[in-house]
Structure formats: structure tokens, C-alpha cells
Amino acid sequence: KPLHEFDGLTAAVCNLRPSSRGTVILNGPDIRTPPKIDPNYLSTDEDRKVAVEGLQMTRDIMMKSKAFSKFEPVEYMPGGNVPDYADSDALVKAAGEIGTSIFHPVGTCKIGARIQDEGVVDHRLRVHGISQLYVADASIMPTITSGNTNSPSIMIGEKAAAM
């Protein structure tokens, strides 16, 4: 069964340099207890501005350009009932409701010289304060890359294997 009962396309907006920061914290001493995860999406003015401008630009391209006019586009999400330029709060709310992470979380065990500097692992990927424990994945990246995280993650693994 198709996702929708009509033909369509998805125009997506992605903030490549989000400034909002979430948290992942332990939820108790039992390792089977899932952690508390708070992505904290759209928590900064900068990220909210990017979201609003991205939705406005997407609407302009899809709804106002000659290239798409012959297809008579109809906005499905966030929907034509969400105001455009007059009400950025409505667009921020819509962005929060339809936005996703694109599945590239990083920085939960970021590399850093000391725990006081928010570093979890050192330059040799050793977890501060715990002997024989290493982390070698995208979680050590202090910030997200502007592209897919796969290649940098492979590089981290290759470097870890070589150490």
C-alpha cells in the first residue's frame, strides 16, 4: 500500500549546522534501563530562524515558481492552513511537529582533553576515568559534519584500529 493515495514529492529542508544541543543521560544503574534522551530540537533562536526561512523558501519554490506551477502543487505538510511570512511562531511550531533528526546524532561522547571541558574521550579514544573502555564512532565528533556521517565514522574506526 502506498504512503499516500495521491502522487506527490517531498521537499525537505535540513539545517546542516544546528546550534541546539540535546542530552543523553543514564536513567539508573541498570544497563537494561533505556537512557533519557532529550534532543532539544529548535531550542535556539538561530535554529528556529533557519527552520522558518527553510519552510518559507520551500514554499516559494514549490508554490510560486513557474517550474512547478503546471503541476498545480498542493501543500500537504505543514499544510496551507499554517500561515507563512506573517506568523513565524506558527512555522516554528510546524517545523517542530514535522521535523526529524535525519538519523545522524553525534557528540554524545565528544573528544576532549578533560571531563571539565565536556570531553568524554581523550585523543586516543579512551573514556576518561574508566580503564580499558574506548569509544570509536560518530559520538566522539564534537559537532556534526555538513555531510553524511558515514565516511567520518569509518575514518574514526580505521584510526582506532591503527592505534
mmCIF file of N, CA, C and O in Angstrom, residues 22-123:
data_model
loop_
_atom_site.group_PDB
_atom_site.id
_atom_site.type_symbol
_atom_site.label_atom_id
_atom_site.label_comp_id
_atom_site.label_asym_id
_atom_site.label_seq_id
_atom_site.Cartn_x
_atom_site.Cartn_y
_atom_site.Cartn_z
ATOM 1 N N GLY A 22 21.100 18.694 22.559
ATOM 2 C CA GLY A 22 20.308 17.815 23.401
ATOM 3 C C GLY A 22 21.177 17.095 24.399
ATOM 4 O O GLY A 22 22.370 17.369 24.531
ATOM 5 N N THR A 23 20.561 16.150 25.105
ATOM 6 C CA THR A 23 21.294 15.382 26.103
ATOM 7 C C THR A 23 20.885 13.911 26.050
ATOM 8 O O THR A 23 19.769 13.572 25.655
ATOM 9 N N VAL A 24 21.826 13.070 26.448
ATOM 10 C CA VAL A 24 21.580 11.651 26.683
ATOM 11 C C VAL A 24 22.159 11.369 28.058
ATOM 12 O O VAL A 24 23.357 11.548 28.271
ATOM 13 N N ILE A 25 21.311 10.979 29.002
ATOM 14 C CA ILE A 25 21.800 10.720 30.354
ATOM 15 C C ILE A 25 21.308 9.365 30.836
ATOM 16 O O ILE A 25 20.274 8.865 30.384
ATOM 17 N N LEU A 26 22.062 8.780 31.734
ATOM 18 C CA LEU A 26 21.664 7.500 32.313
ATOM 19 C C LEU A 26 20.374 7.664 33.100
ATOM 20 O O LEU A 26 20.135 8.692 33.723
ATOM 21 N N ASN A 27 19.574 6.614 33.079
ATOM 22 C CA ASN A 27 18.282 6.639 33.742
ATOM 23 C C ASN A 27 18.272 5.716 34.961
ATOM 24 O O ASN A 27 17.225 5.316 35.440
ATOM 25 N N GLY A 28 19.459 5.341 35.427
ATOM 26 C CA GLY A 28 19.576 4.466 36.581
ATOM 27 C C GLY A 28 20.775 3.559 36.427
ATOM 28 O O GLY A 28 21.436 3.542 35.382
ATOM 29 N N PRO A 29 21.080 2.768 37.435
ATOM 30 C CA PRO A 29 22.279 1.923 37.401
ATOM 31 C C PRO A 29 22.137 0.654 36.551
ATOM 32 O O PRO A 29 23.137 0.055 36.182
ATOM 33 N N ASP A 30 20.918 0.260 36.215
ATOM 34 C CA ASP A 30 20.695 -0.970 35.445
ATOM 35 C C ASP A 30 20.937 -0.696 33.961
ATOM 36 O O ASP A 30 20.270 0.165 33.368
ATOM 37 N N ILE A 31 21.855 -1.444 33.344
ATOM 38 C CA ILE A 31 22.194 -1.214 31.932
ATOM 39 C C ILE A 31 21.029 -1.519 30.991
ATOM 40 O O ILE A 31 21.037 -1.103 29.837
ATOM 41 N N ARG A 32 20.028 -2.248 31.468
ATOM 42 C CA ARG A 32 18.858 -2.558 30.633
ATOM 43 C C ARG A 32 17.843 -1.419 30.621
ATOM 44 O O ARG A 32 16.915 -1.419 29.813
ATOM 45 N N THR A 33 18.018 -0.434 31.482
ATOM 46 C CA THR A 33 17.111 0.709 31.530
ATOM 47 C C THR A 33 17.510 1.689 30.427
ATOM 48 O O THR A 33 18.647 2.138 30.377
ATOM 49 N N PRO A 34 16.573 2.000 29.536
ATOM 50 C CA PRO A 34 16.912 2.940 28.457
ATOM 51 C C PRO A 34 17.332 4.301 29.022
ATOM 52 O O PRO A 34 16.815 4.743 30.048
ATOM 53 N N PRO A 35 18.261 4.972 28.342
ATOM 54 C CA PRO A 35 18.675 6.299 28.806
ATOM 55 C C PRO A 35 17.577 7.331 28.579
ATOM 56 O O PRO A 35 16.643 7.105 27.812
ATOM 57 N N LYS A 36 17.711 8.460 29.238
ATOM 58 C CA LYS A 36 16.819 9.598 29.000
ATOM 59 C C LYS A 36 17.414 10.394 27.842
ATOM 60 O O LYS A 36 18.546 10.854 27.925
ATOM 61 N N ILE A 37 16.649 10.537 26.780
ATOM 62 C CA ILE A 37 17.117 11.248 25.596
ATOM 63 C C ILE A 37 16.235 12.470 25.370
ATOM 64 O O ILE A 37 15.020 12.349 25.256
ATOM 65 N N ASP A 38 16.867 13.633 25.332
ATOM 66 C CA ASP A 38 16.169 14.878 25.042
ATOM 67 C C ASP A 38 16.885 15.554 23.879
ATOM 68 O O ASP A 38 17.934 16.166 24.058
ATOM 69 N N PRO A 39 16.343 15.437 22.653
ATOM 70 C CA PRO A 39 17.032 16.046 21.506
ATOM 71 C C PRO A 39 17.062 17.570 21.554
ATOM 72 O O PRO A 39 17.917 18.185 20.949
ATOM 73 N N ASN A 40 16.114 18.174 22.263
ATOM 74 C CA ASN A 40 16.109 19.622 22.456
ATOM 75 C C ASN A 40 16.075 20.386 21.133
ATOM 76 O O ASN A 40 16.700 21.436 20.987
ATOM 77 N N TYR A 41 15.355 19.840 20.164
ATOM 78 C CA TYR A 41 15.253 20.462 18.844
ATOM 79 C C TYR A 41 14.712 21.889 18.925
ATOM 80 O O TYR A 41 13.861 22.192 19.748
ATOM 81 N N LEU A 42 15.192 22.724 18.045
ATOM 82 C CA LEU A 42 14.707 24.100 17.880
ATOM 83 C C LEU A 42 14.736 24.907 19.174
ATOM 84 O O LEU A 42 13.889 25.765 19.407
ATOM 85 N N SER A 43 15.735 24.668 19.998
ATOM 86 C CA SER A 43 15.811 25.371 21.283
ATOM 87 C C SER A 43 16.570 26.687 21.205
ATOM 88 O O SER A 43 16.593 27.430 22.180
ATOM 89 N N THR A 44 17.179 26.986 20.071
ATOM 90 C CA THR A 44 17.886 28.261 19.933
ATOM 91 C C THR A 44 17.189 29.142 18.899
ATOM 92 O O THR A 44 16.540 28.650 17.969
ATOM 93 N N ASP A 45 17.334 30.443 19.080
ATOM 94 C CA ASP A 45 16.755 31.390 18.120
ATOM 95 C C ASP A 45 17.286 31.123 16.713
ATOM 96 O O ASP A 45 16.540 31.201 15.738
ATOM 97 N N GLU A 46 18.569 30.829 16.633
ATOM 98 C CA GLU A 46 19.193 30.577 15.326
ATOM 99 C C GLU A 46 18.539 29.395 14.615
ATOM 100 O O GLU A 46 18.216 29.475 13.425
ATOM 101 N N ASP A 47 18.314 28.303 15.318
ATOM 102 C CA ASP A 47 17.699 27.127 14.695
ATOM 103 C C ASP A 47 16.246 27.387 14.306
ATOM 104 O O ASP A 47 15.784 26.920 13.259
ATOM 105 N N ARG A 48 15.535 28.138 15.126
ATOM 106 C CA ARG A 48 14.153 28.479 14.781
ATOM 107 C C ARG A 48 14.112 29.361 13.532
ATOM 108 O O ARG A 48 13.266 29.177 12.652
ATOM 109 N N LYS A 49 15.057 30.292 13.420
ATOM 110 C CA LYS A 49 15.125 31.178 12.247
ATOM 111 C C LYS A 49 15.418 30.358 10.985
ATOM 112 O O LYS A 49 14.790 30.561 9.942
ATOM 113 N N VAL A 50 16.359 29.423 11.075
ATOM 114 C CA VAL A 50 16.688 28.571 9.928
ATOM 115 C C VAL A 50 15.472 27.747 9.517
ATOM 116 O O VAL A 50 15.182 27.597 8.321
ATOM 117 N N ALA A 51 14.746 27.211 10.484
ATOM 118 C CA ALA A 51 13.564 26.398 10.185
ATOM 119 C C ALA A 51 12.501 27.222 9.460
ATOM 120 O O ALA A 51 11.939 26.783 8.446
ATOM 121 N N VAL A 52 12.221 28.417 9.965
ATOM 122 C CA VAL A 52 11.211 29.279 9.355
ATOM 123 C C VAL A 52 11.634 29.664 7.942
ATOM 124 O O VAL A 52 10.851 29.539 6.986
ATOM 125 N N GLU A 53 12.875 30.123 7.782
ATOM 126 C CA GLU A 53 13.339 30.537 6.453
ATOM 127 C C GLU A 53 13.362 29.359 5.479
ATOM 128 O O GLU A 53 13.069 29.520 4.293
ATOM 129 N N GLY A 54 13.710 28.177 5.971
ATOM 130 C CA GLY A 54 13.707 26.991 5.119
ATOM 131 C C GLY A 54 12.320 26.633 4.643
ATOM 132 O O GLY A 54 12.116 26.311 3.453
ATOM 133 N N LEU A 55 11.339 26.684 5.532
ATOM 134 C CA LEU A 55 9.955 26.394 5.130
ATOM 135 C C LEU A 55 9.431 27.454 4.166
ATOM 136 O O LEU A 55 8.757 27.144 3.177
ATOM 137 N N GLN A 56 9.761 28.711 4.433
ATOM 138 C CA GLN A 56 9.319 29.779 3.534
ATOM 139 C C GLN A 56 9.936 29.626 2.147
ATOM 140 O O GLN A 56 9.258 29.767 1.132
ATOM 141 N N MET A 57 11.228 29.303 2.097
ATOM 142 C CA MET A 57 11.897 29.130 0.809
ATOM 143 C C MET A 57 11.325 27.931 0.052
ATOM 144 O O MET A 57 11.103 28.003 -1.170
ATOM 145 N N THR A 58 11.065 26.854 0.767
ATOM 146 C CA THR A 58 10.481 25.672 0.127
ATOM 147 C C THR A 58 9.113 26.007 -0.449
ATOM 148 O O THR A 58 8.787 25.612 -1.574
ATOM 149 N N ARG A 59 8.319 26.736 0.305
ATOM 150 C CA ARG A 59 7.010 27.147 -0.197
ATOM 151 C C ARG A 59 7.151 28.014 -1.438
ATOM 152 O O ARG A 59 6.406 27.859 -2.406
ATOM 153 N N ASP A 60 8.095 28.948 -1.419
ATOM 154 C CA ASP A 60 8.304 29.812 -2.588
ATOM 155 C C ASP A 60 8.666 28.983 -3.811
ATOM 156 O O ASP A 60 8.125 29.202 -4.898
ATOM 157 N N ILE A 61 9.560 28.046 -3.648
ATOM 158 C CA ILE A 61 9.994 27.214 -4.782
ATOM 159 C C ILE A 61 8.836 26.362 -5.303
ATOM 160 O O ILE A 61 8.583 26.304 -6.510
ATOM 161 N N MET A 62 8.134 25.713 -4.404
ATOM 162 C CA MET A 62 7.093 24.778 -4.821
ATOM 163 C C MET A 62 5.808 25.471 -5.267
ATOM 164 O O MET A 62 5.160 25.018 -6.213
ATOM 165 N N MET A 63 5.422 26.516 -4.587
ATOM 166 C CA MET A 63 4.106 27.105 -4.826
ATOM 167 C C MET A 63 4.124 28.334 -5.742
ATOM 168 O O MET A 63 3.095 28.676 -6.316
ATOM 169 N N LYS A 64 5.285 28.983 -5.877
ATOM 170 C CA LYS A 64 5.314 30.233 -6.624
ATOM 171 C C LYS A 64 6.177 30.194 -7.876
ATOM 172 O O LYS A 64 6.152 31.139 -8.659
ATOM 173 N N SER A 65 6.957 29.141 -8.070
ATOM 174 C CA SER A 65 7.850 29.115 -9.226
ATOM 175 C C SER A 65 7.129 28.615 -10.476
ATOM 176 O O SER A 65 6.205 27.798 -10.399
ATOM 177 N N LYS A 66 7.563 29.113 -11.615
ATOM 178 C CA LYS A 66 6.997 28.676 -12.888
ATOM 179 C C LYS A 66 7.265 27.183 -13.124
ATOM 180 O O LYS A 66 6.446 26.496 -13.714
ATOM 181 N N ALA A 67 8.403 26.718 -12.636
ATOM 182 C CA ALA A 67 8.793 25.327 -12.873
ATOM 183 C C ALA A 67 7.766 24.334 -12.338
ATOM 184 O O ALA A 67 7.539 23.281 -12.924
ATOM 185 N N PHE A 68 7.139 24.652 -11.221
ATOM 186 C CA PHE A 68 6.188 23.724 -10.615
ATOM 187 C C PHE A 68 4.731 24.117 -10.847
ATOM 188 O O PHE A 68 3.826 23.333 -10.554
ATOM 189 N N SER A 69 4.483 25.305 -11.366
ATOM 190 C CA SER A 69 3.104 25.793 -11.490
ATOM 191 C C SER A 69 2.240 24.872 -12.353
ATOM 192 O O SER A 69 1.059 24.688 -12.062
ATOM 193 N N LYS A 70 2.802 24.258 -13.394
ATOM 194 C CA LYS A 70 1.993 23.392 -14.270
ATOM 195 C C LYS A 70 1.492 22.143 -13.553
ATOM 196 O O LYS A 70 0.541 21.510 -13.990
ATOM 197 N N PHE A 71 2.100 21.804 -12.417
ATOM 198 C CA PHE A 71 1.666 20.637 -11.648
ATOM 199 C C PHE A 71 0.582 20.972 -10.621
ATOM 200 O O PHE A 71 0.057 20.090 -9.955
ATOM 201 N N GLU A 72 0.280 22.260 -10.490
ATOM 202 C CA GLU A 72 -0.715 22.735 -9.530
ATOM 203 C C GLU A 72 -0.475 22.136 -8.141
ATOM 204 O O GLU A 72 -1.318 21.422 -7.593
ATOM 205 N N PRO A 73 0.683 22.428 -7.554
ATOM 206 C CA PRO A 73 1.022 21.802 -6.268
ATOM 207 C C PRO A 73 0.074 22.194 -5.139
ATOM 208 O O PRO A 73 -0.457 23.306 -5.109
ATOM 209 N N VAL A 74 -0.118 21.244 -4.245
ATOM 210 C CA VAL A 74 -0.910 21.446 -3.036
ATOM 211 C C VAL A 74 -0.025 21.024 -1.867
ATOM 212 O O VAL A 74 0.546 19.932 -1.882
ATOM 213 N N GLU A 75 0.090 21.888 -0.895
ATOM 214 C CA GLU A 75 0.937 21.585 0.263
ATOM 215 C C GLU A 75 0.216 20.626 1.197
ATOM 216 O O GLU A 75 -0.898 20.880 1.636
ATOM 217 N N TYR A 76 0.877 19.513 1.504
ATOM 218 C CA TYR A 76 0.308 18.515 2.398
ATOM 219 C C TYR A 76 0.743 18.753 3.841
ATOM 220 O O TYR A 76 -0.057 18.697 4.754
ATOM 221 N N MET A 77 2.050 18.990 4.039
ATOM 222 C CA MET A 77 2.582 19.271 5.373
ATOM 223 C C MET A 77 3.575 20.414 5.274
ATOM 224 O O MET A 77 4.402 20.385 4.374
ATOM 225 N N PRO A 78 3.572 21.401 6.127
ATOM 226 C CA PRO A 78 2.694 21.527 7.277
ATOM 227 C C PRO A 78 1.256 21.871 6.921
ATOM 228 O O PRO A 78 0.383 21.830 7.780
ATOM 229 N N GLY A 79 1.004 22.219 5.681
ATOM 230 C CA GLY A 79 -0.373 22.486 5.255
ATOM 231 C C GLY A 79 -0.613 23.950 5.012
ATOM 232 O O GLY A 79 -0.031 24.810 5.663
ATOM 233 N N GLY A 80 -1.458 24.219 4.042
ATOM 234 C CA GLY A 80 -1.768 25.597 3.669
ATOM 235 C C GLY A 80 -2.435 26.393 4.759
ATOM 236 O O GLY A 80 -2.477 27.623 4.700
ATOM 237 N N ASN A 81 -2.968 25.714 5.785
ATOM 238 C CA ASN A 81 -3.608 26.444 6.883
ATOM 239 C C ASN A 81 -2.596 27.065 7.851
ATOM 240 O O ASN A 81 -2.961 27.857 8.698
ATOM 241 N N VAL A 82 -1.307 26.706 7.707
ATOM 242 C CA VAL A 82 -0.260 27.297 8.549
ATOM 243 C C VAL A 82 0.219 28.570 7.856
ATOM 244 O O VAL A 82 0.713 28.520 6.732
ATOM 245 N N PRO A 83 0.068 29.725 8.521
ATOM 246 C CA PRO A 83 0.451 30.996 7.900
ATOM 247 C C PRO A 83 1.928 31.020 7.508
ATOM 248 O O PRO A 83 2.737 30.305 8.081
ATOM 249 N N ASP A 84 2.236 31.856 6.556
ATOM 250 C CA ASP A 84 3.606 31.942 6.075
ATOM 251 C C ASP A 84 4.326 33.105 6.741
ATOM 252 O O ASP A 84 4.531 33.107 7.940
ATOM 253 N N TYR A 85 4.664 34.115 6.006
ATOM 254 C CA TYR A 85 5.524 35.189 6.499
ATOM 255 C C TYR A 85 4.931 35.964 7.676
ATOM 256 O O TYR A 85 5.652 36.500 8.501
ATOM 257 N N ALA A 86 3.632 36.020 7.786
ATOM 258 C CA ALA A 86 3.012 36.830 8.829
ATOM 259 C C ALA A 86 3.170 36.228 10.225
ATOM 260 O O ALA A 86 3.095 36.940 11.204
ATOM 261 N N ASP A 87 3.410 34.938 10.330
ATOM 262 C CA ASP A 87 3.402 34.292 11.645
ATOM 263 C C ASP A 87 4.511 33.255 11.749
ATOM 264 O O ASP A 87 4.286 32.071 11.507
ATOM 265 N N SER A 88 5.715 33.697 12.111
ATOM 266 C CA SER A 88 6.833 32.762 12.197
ATOM 267 C C SER A 88 6.650 31.767 13.345
ATOM 268 O O SER A 88 7.146 30.649 13.283
ATOM 269 N N ASP A 89 5.901 32.135 14.399
ATOM 270 C CA ASP A 89 5.663 31.212 15.507
ATOM 271 C C ASP A 89 4.922 29.966 15.016
ATOM 272 O O ASP A 89 5.203 28.851 15.458
ATOM 273 N N ALA A 90 3.967 30.152 14.114
ATOM 274 C CA ALA A 90 3.232 29.015 13.568
ATOM 275 C C ALA A 90 4.150 28.116 12.752
ATOM 276 O O ALA A 90 4.035 26.884 12.796
ATOM 277 N N LEU A 91 5.084 28.712 12.011
ATOM 278 C CA LEU A 91 6.023 27.908 11.234
ATOM 279 C C LEU A 91 7.020 27.179 12.136
ATOM 280 O O LEU A 91 7.394 26.045 11.863
ATOM 281 N N VAL A 92 7.448 27.806 13.220
ATOM 282 C CA VAL A 92 8.334 27.132 14.180
ATOM 283 C C VAL A 92 7.606 25.939 14.780
ATOM 284 O O VAL A 92 8.158 24.835 14.877
ATOM 285 N N LYS A 93 6.357 26.128 15.149
ATOM 286 C CA LYS A 93 5.556 25.036 15.709
ATOM 287 C C LYS A 93 5.424 23.906 14.683
ATOM 288 O O LYS A 93 5.598 22.732 15.008
ATOM 289 N N ALA A 94 5.135 24.253 13.441
ATOM 290 C CA ALA A 94 5.005 23.247 12.385
ATOM 291 C C ALA A 94 6.323 22.517 12.170
ATOM 292 O O ALA A 94 6.345 21.289 12.018
ATOM 293 N N ALA A 95 7.430 23.242 12.174
ATOM 294 C CA ALA A 95 8.742 22.610 11.997
ATOM 295 C C ALA A 95 9.007 21.609 13.109
ATOM 296 O O ALA A 95 9.542 20.526 12.874
ATOM 297 N N GLY A 96 8.632 21.959 14.320
ATOM 298 C CA GLY A 96 8.806 21.054 15.445
ATOM 299 C C GLY A 96 7.949 19.811 15.337
ATOM 300 O O GLY A 96 8.331 18.732 15.801
ATOM 301 N N GLU A 97 6.794 19.943 14.715
ATOM 302 C CA GLU A 97 5.879 18.808 14.576
ATOM 303 C C GLU A 97 6.264 17.867 13.446
ATOM 304 O O GLU A 97 6.003 16.671 13.510
ATOM 305 N N ILE A 98 6.881 18.387 12.387
ATOM 306 C CA ILE A 98 7.204 17.540 11.236
ATOM 307 C C ILE A 98 8.699 17.240 11.117
ATOM 308 O O ILE A 98 9.097 16.405 10.321
ATOM 309 N N GLY A 99 9.524 17.908 11.901
ATOM 310 C CA GLY A 99 10.972 17.745 11.795
ATOM 311 C C GLY A 99 11.453 16.406 12.336
ATOM 312 O O GLY A 99 10.810 15.774 13.171
ATOM 313 N N THR A 100 12.592 15.966 11.813
ATOM 314 C CA THR A 100 13.247 14.745 12.280
ATOM 315 C C THR A 100 14.738 15.003 12.421
ATOM 316 O O THR A 100 15.246 16.042 12.018
ATOM 317 N N SER A 101 15.451 14.026 12.913
ATOM 318 C CA SER A 101 16.887 14.176 13.135
ATOM 319 C C SER A 101 17.729 13.785 11.930
ATOM 320 O O SER A 101 18.927 13.970 11.935
ATOM 321 N N ILE A 102 17.174 13.219 10.932
ATOM 322 C CA ILE A 102 17.828 12.571 9.796
ATOM 323 C C ILE A 102 18.823 11.493 10.236
ATOM 324 O O ILE A 102 19.686 11.078 9.488
ATOM 325 N N PHE A 103 18.698 11.052 11.468
ATOM 326 C CA PHE A 103 19.408 9.881 11.972
ATOM 327 C C PHE A 103 20.927 9.997 11.948
ATOM 328 O O PHE A 103 21.617 9.032 11.684
ATOM 329 N N HIS A 104 21.460 11.172 12.232
ATOM 330 C CA HIS A 104 22.897 11.359 12.293
ATOM 331 C C HIS A 104 23.318 12.005 13.608
ATOM 332 O O HIS A 104 24.008 13.026 13.608
ATOM 333 N N PRO A 105 22.917 11.434 14.737
ATOM 334 C CA PRO A 105 23.326 12.057 16.000
ATOM 335 C C PRO A 105 24.826 11.910 16.239
ATOM 336 O O PRO A 105 25.422 10.885 15.913
ATOM 337 N N VAL A 106 25.428 12.939 16.779
ATOM 338 C CA VAL A 106 26.853 12.933 17.113
ATOM 339 C C VAL A 106 27.043 13.678 18.424
ATOM 340 O O VAL A 106 26.145 14.343 18.907
ATOM 341 N N GLY A 107 28.240 13.568 18.983
ATOM 342 C CA GLY A 107 28.638 14.412 20.097
ATOM 343 C C GLY A 107 28.251 13.945 21.478
ATOM 344 O O GLY A 107 28.486 14.661 22.443
ATOM 345 N N THR A 108 27.665 12.764 21.624
ATOM 346 C CA THR A 108 27.269 12.319 22.959
ATOM 347 C C THR A 108 28.455 11.857 23.793
ATOM 348 O O THR A 108 28.354 11.774 25.019
ATOM 349 N N CYS A 109 29.571 11.544 23.148
ATOM 350 C CA CYS A 109 30.812 11.156 23.851
ATOM 351 C C CYS A 109 31.971 11.939 23.253
ATOM 352 O O CYS A 109 33.011 11.386 22.896
ATOM 353 N N LYS A 110 31.794 13.236 23.143
ATOM 354 C CA LYS A 110 32.746 14.009 22.353
ATOM 355 C C LYS A 110 34.173 13.942 22.884
ATOM 356 O O LYS A 110 34.410 13.802 24.076
ATOM 357 N N ILE A 111 35.081 14.066 21.941
ATOM 358 C CA ILE A 111 36.500 14.028 22.249
ATOM 359 C C ILE A 111 36.898 15.343 22.904
ATOM 360 O O ILE A 111 36.431 16.407 22.512
ATOM 361 N N GLY A 112 37.704 15.257 23.934
ATOM 362 C CA GLY A 112 38.154 16.450 24.629
ATOM 363 C C GLY A 112 39.221 16.091 25.642
ATOM 364 O O GLY A 112 39.284 14.965 26.130
ATOM 365 N N ALA A 113 40.055 17.052 25.949
ATOM 366 C CA ALA A 113 41.200 16.801 26.820
ATOM 367 C C ALA A 113 40.791 16.411 28.235
ATOM 368 O O ALA A 113 41.442 15.577 28.863
ATOM 369 N N ARG A 114 39.707 17.020 28.749
ATOM 370 C CA ARG A 114 39.333 16.776 30.140
ATOM 371 C C ARG A 114 37.816 16.734 30.281
ATOM 372 O O ARG A 114 37.094 17.331 29.487
ATOM 373 N N ILE A 115 37.350 16.043 31.296
ATOM 374 C CA ILE A 115 35.918 15.995 31.569
ATOM 375 C C ILE A 115 35.389 17.399 31.816
ATOM 376 O O ILE A 115 34.293 17.744 31.378
ATOM 377 N N GLN A 116 36.184 18.248 32.465
ATOM 378 C CA GLN A 116 35.759 19.620 32.741
ATOM 379 C C GLN A 116 35.469 20.387 31.453
ATOM 380 O O GLN A 116 34.706 21.340 31.448
ATOM 381 N N ASP A 117 36.097 19.977 30.354
ATOM 382 C CA ASP A 117 35.872 20.611 29.053
ATOM 383 C C ASP A 117 34.755 19.914 28.285
ATOM 384 O O ASP A 117 34.619 20.096 27.085
ATOM 385 N N GLU A 118 33.974 19.097 28.979
ATOM 386 C CA GLU A 118 32.895 18.299 28.406
ATOM 387 C C GLU A 118 33.402 17.176 27.518
ATOM 388 O O GLU A 118 32.652 16.590 26.757
ATOM 389 N N GLY A 119 34.685 16.873 27.592
ATOM 390 C CA GLY A 119 35.219 15.745 26.845
ATOM 391 C C GLY A 119 34.904 14.439 27.552
ATOM 392 O O GLY A 119 34.994 14.345 28.775
ATOM 393 N N VAL A 120 34.525 13.428 26.789
ATOM 394 C CA VAL A 120 34.245 12.106 27.338
ATOM 395 C C VAL A 120 35.398 11.154 27.044
ATOM 396 O O VAL A 120 35.745 10.311 27.856
ATOM 397 N N VAL A 121 36.005 11.327 25.850
ATOM 398 C CA VAL A 121 37.158 10.501 25.481
ATOM 399 C C VAL A 121 38.352 11.386 25.181
ATOM 400 O O VAL A 121 38.206 12.546 24.801
ATOM 401 N N ASP A 122 39.551 10.823 25.337
ATOM 402 C CA ASP A 122 40.761 11.572 25.014
ATOM 403 C C ASP A 122 41.141 11.344 23.548
ATOM 404 O O ASP A 122 40.418 10.679 22.794
ATOM 405 N N HIS A 123 42.303 11.877 23.139
ATOM 406 C CA HIS A 123 42.724 11.795 21.742
ATOM 407 C C HIS A 123 43.009 10.364 21.276
ATOM 408 O O HIS A 123 43.113 10.110 20.092
#
